[in-house]
C-alpha cells in the first residue's frame, strides 16, 4: 500500500513537472515568435526612416539647383511702385509647336511690349512678366504658349494689354544696382518659394530621423529590461 502511494506521488510529481516544462516551452516559443515579429517590424521601421532621410537629401539637392539657385541669381530684389507708360503690340514672333511624334509646325504670337516709369526715380524700364521671360524672349512682356490657333494667342495678348493699360500704377521688382534695363511684374522664386522648397524636405528629414531614433531607443530599453529580468530571476 505504501509503495503504491509512493509511486502515485512520484507519478503525480512527474506529471506536474512535464506540464510545467510544456508551459515553459510554450512561453519560450511565444516569446521567440513575439521577438521575431518585433524585429521584423523594427527592421521595416528603420528601412522607412532611412528611405525618408535619403528622400529628403535628394529633395535638398534638387531644390538647391533649381529654386535656391534661381533665387540667389535673381537681380530683381527691390519692390517699388511703377507707372505704366504704354502697352502696345510691336509685331509677331515666330514659334513652333508639336503636332505629333517627330512633327513640328510653325506659328506666331504677338509681341507685347510694356514700358513703366519708376515713381521714385523716374527711370523708364521695360516691364517683363517674371524671371523666366528674361530667359525666353526679353523683348516681350510674356511668351504665350505656341499652338496652332493664332487667333487665340492674339486674343490673350490683347486682353493682357488692355488690362495693363487700364492700370495706372503697379508694383514691380527692379534691380537695386540699376544694371538691369528691365523690371518684372512678379517674382517666381521669392522667399515664400524658398521656404516651401526647404520646409517639406526638412519635415521628411526630421520624420525619418525620429523614426530611426525611436526604434533604437525601443531596442535599448528592451535590452535593459531583459537584463533586469535576468538579474531578478
PDB file of N, CA, C and O in Angstrom, residues 3-29:
ATOM      1  N   UNK A   3       4.011   1.476  -0.983  1.00  0.00           N
ATOM      2  CA  UNK A   3       4.738   1.574  -2.254  1.00  0.00           C
ATOM      3  C   UNK A   3       3.848   2.127  -3.352  1.00  0.00           C
ATOM      4  O   UNK A   3       4.268   2.922  -4.184  1.00  0.00           O
ATOM      5  N   UNK A   4       2.589   1.688  -3.343  1.00  0.00           N
ATOM      6  CA  UNK A   4       1.652   2.164  -4.364  1.00  0.00           C
ATOM      7  C   UNK A   4       1.401   3.663  -4.208  1.00  0.00           C
ATOM      8  O   UNK A   4       1.368   4.416  -5.182  1.00  0.00           O
ATOM      9  N   UNK A   5       1.291   4.116  -2.965  1.00  0.00           N
ATOM     10  CA  UNK A   5       1.072   5.546  -2.704  1.00  0.00           C
ATOM     11  C   UNK A   5       2.290   6.343  -3.103  1.00  0.00           C
ATOM     12  O   UNK A   5       2.200   7.440  -3.666  1.00  0.00           O
ATOM     13  N   UNK A   6       3.502   5.784  -2.781  1.00  0.00           N
ATOM     14  CA  UNK A   6       4.727   6.497  -3.159  1.00  0.00           C
ATOM     15  C   UNK A   6       4.861   6.612  -4.648  1.00  0.00           C
ATOM     16  O   UNK A   6       5.269   7.640  -5.175  1.00  0.00           O
ATOM     17  N   UNK A   7       4.519   5.509  -5.361  1.00  0.00           N
ATOM     18  CA  UNK A   7       4.605   5.578  -6.821  1.00  0.00           C
ATOM     19  C   UNK A   7       3.583   6.547  -7.383  1.00  0.00           C
ATOM     20  O   UNK A   7       3.826   7.242  -8.367  1.00  0.00           O
ATOM     21  N   UNK A   8       2.415   6.661  -6.746  1.00  0.00           N
ATOM     22  CA  UNK A   8       1.379   7.595  -7.192  1.00  0.00           C
ATOM     23  C   UNK A   8       1.833   9.029  -7.023  1.00  0.00           C
ATOM     24  O   UNK A   8       1.650   9.869  -7.881  1.00  0.00           O
ATOM     25  N   UNK A   9       2.508   9.269  -5.855  1.00  0.00           N
ATOM     26  CA  UNK A   9       3.010  10.620  -5.608  1.00  0.00           C
ATOM     27  C   UNK A   9       4.104  10.970  -6.602  1.00  0.00           C
ATOM     28  O   UNK A   9       4.169  12.055  -7.152  1.00  0.00           O
ATOM     29  N   UNK A  10       5.000   9.992  -6.854  1.00  0.00           N
ATOM     30  CA  UNK A  10       6.080  10.242  -7.812  1.00  0.00           C
ATOM     31  C   UNK A  10       5.523  10.473  -9.205  1.00  0.00           C
ATOM     32  O   UNK A  10       5.985  11.333  -9.963  1.00  0.00           O
ATOM     33  N   UNK A  11       4.497   9.685  -9.568  1.00  0.00           N
ATOM     34  CA  UNK A  11       3.882   9.892 -10.887  1.00  0.00           C
ATOM     35  C   UNK A  11       3.208  11.243 -10.982  1.00  0.00           C
ATOM     36  O   UNK A  11       3.256  11.919 -12.009  1.00  0.00           O
ATOM     37  N   UNK A  12       2.573  11.673  -9.887  1.00  0.00           N
ATOM     38  CA  UNK A  12       1.935  13.000  -9.903  1.00  0.00           C
ATOM     39  C   UNK A  12       2.954  14.104 -10.051  1.00  0.00           C
ATOM     40  O   UNK A  12       2.740  15.084 -10.765  1.00  0.00           O
ATOM     41  N   UNK A  13       4.114  13.930  -9.346  1.00  0.00           N
ATOM     42  CA  UNK A  13       5.156  14.950  -9.467  1.00  0.00           C
ATOM     43  C   UNK A  13       5.730  14.996 -10.875  1.00  0.00           C
ATOM     44  O   UNK A  13       6.018  16.058 -11.419  1.00  0.00           O
ATOM     45  N   UNK A  14       5.905  13.789 -11.483  1.00  0.00           N
ATOM     46  CA  UNK A  14       6.424  13.772 -12.852  1.00  0.00           C
ATOM     47  C   UNK A  14       5.434  14.410 -13.817  1.00  0.00           C
ATOM     48  O   UNK A  14       5.817  15.121 -14.754  1.00  0.00           O
ATOM     49  N   UNK A  15       4.132  14.167 -13.599  1.00  0.00           N
ATOM     50  CA  UNK A  15       3.121  14.802 -14.458  1.00  0.00           C
ATOM     51  C   UNK A  15       3.152  16.316 -14.306  1.00  0.00           C
ATOM     52  O   UNK A  15       3.050  17.064 -15.293  1.00  0.00           O
ATOM     53  N   UNK A  16       3.295  16.776 -13.064  1.00  0.00           N
ATOM     54  CA  UNK A  16       3.348  18.220 -12.832  1.00  0.00           C
ATOM     55  C   UNK A  16       4.590  18.837 -13.481  1.00  0.00           C
ATOM     56  O   UNK A  16       4.526  19.917 -14.066  1.00  0.00           O
ATOM     57  N   UNK A  17       5.715  18.108 -13.347  1.00  0.00           N
ATOM     58  CA  UNK A  17       6.932  18.639 -13.958  1.00  0.00           C
ATOM     59  C   UNK A  17       6.829  18.666 -15.470  1.00  0.00           C
ATOM     60  O   UNK A  17       7.295  19.597 -16.136  1.00  0.00           O
ATOM     61  N   UNK A  18       6.213  17.644 -16.064  1.00  0.00           N
ATOM     62  CA  UNK A  18       6.044  17.633 -17.516  1.00  0.00           C
ATOM     63  C   UNK A  18       5.112  18.747 -17.969  1.00  0.00           C
ATOM     64  O   UNK A  18       5.345  19.397 -19.000  1.00  0.00           O
ATOM     65  N   UNK A  19       4.046  18.974 -17.189  1.00  0.00           N
ATOM     66  CA  UNK A  19       3.138  20.083 -17.523  1.00  0.00           C
ATOM     67  C   UNK A  19       3.864  21.416 -17.420  1.00  0.00           C
ATOM     68  O   UNK A  19       3.717  22.310 -18.270  1.00  0.00           O
ATOM     69  N   UNK A  20       4.691  21.542 -16.383  1.00  0.00           N
ATOM     70  CA  UNK A  20       5.464  22.781 -16.203  1.00  0.00           C
ATOM     71  C   UNK A  20       6.430  23.001 -17.376  1.00  0.00           C
ATOM     72  O   UNK A  20       6.590  24.111 -17.873  1.00  0.00           O
ATOM     73  N   UNK A  21       7.089  21.895 -17.803  1.00  0.00           N
ATOM     74  CA  UNK A  21       8.021  22.001 -18.924  1.00  0.00           C
ATOM     75  C   UNK A  21       7.298  22.400 -20.210  1.00  0.00           C
ATOM     76  O   UNK A  21       7.792  23.201 -21.007  1.00  0.00           O
ATOM     77  N   UNK A  22       6.109  21.819 -20.403  1.00  0.00           N
ATOM     78  CA  UNK A  22       5.339  22.176 -21.595  1.00  0.00           C
ATOM     79  C   UNK A  22       4.926  23.653 -21.581  1.00  0.00           C
ATOM     80  O   UNK A  22       4.996  24.349 -22.602  1.00  0.00           O
ATOM     81  N   UNK A  23       4.497  24.101 -20.410  1.00  0.00           N
ATOM     82  CA  UNK A  23       4.106  25.507 -20.296  1.00  0.00           C
ATOM     83  C   UNK A  23       5.300  26.415 -20.556  1.00  0.00           C
ATOM     84  O   UNK A  23       5.201  27.433 -21.258  1.00  0.00           O
ATOM     85  N   UNK A  24       6.441  25.998 -20.010  1.00  0.00           N
ATOM     86  CA  UNK A  24       7.640  26.818 -20.193  1.00  0.00           C
ATOM     87  C   UNK A  24       8.073  26.835 -21.657  1.00  0.00           C
ATOM     88  O   UNK A  24       8.466  27.873 -22.194  1.00  0.00           O
ATOM     89  N   UNK A  25       7.980  25.654 -22.300  1.00  0.00           N
ATOM     90  CA  UNK A  25       8.333  25.597 -23.718  1.00  0.00           C
ATOM     91  C   UNK A  25       7.400  26.467 -24.550  1.00  0.00           C
ATOM     92  O   UNK A  25       7.827  27.158 -25.484  1.00  0.00           O
ATOM     93  N   UNK A  26       6.122  26.445 -24.223  1.00  0.00           N
ATOM     94  CA  UNK A  26       5.157  27.281 -24.945  1.00  0.00           C
ATOM     95  C   UNK A  26       5.456  28.772 -24.741  1.00  0.00           C
ATOM     96  O   UNK A  26       5.360  29.561 -25.682  1.00  0.00           O
ATOM     97  N   UNK A  27       5.813  29.107 -23.492  1.00  0.00           N
ATOM     98  CA  UNK A  27       6.166  30.506 -23.216  1.00  0.00           C
ATOM     99  C   UNK A  27       7.397  30.932 -24.016  1.00  0.00           C
ATOM    100  O   UNK A  27       7.464  32.038 -24.560  1.00  0.00           O
ATOM    101  N   UNK A  28       8.390  30.026 -24.071  1.00  0.00           N
ATOM    102  CA  UNK A  28       9.606  30.345 -24.825  1.00  0.00           C
ATOM    103  C   UNK A  28       9.299  30.515 -26.303  1.00  0.00           C
ATOM    104  O   UNK A  28       9.796  31.442 -26.966  1.00  0.00           O
ATOM    105  N   UNK A  29       8.457  29.596 -26.834  1.00  0.00           N
ATOM    106  CA  UNK A  29       8.096  29.703 -28.244  1.00  0.00           C
ATOM    107  C   UNK A  29       7.317  30.983 -28.524  1.00  0.00           C
ATOM    108  O   UNK A  29       7.562  31.676 -29.533  1.00  0.00           O
TER     109      UNK A  29
END
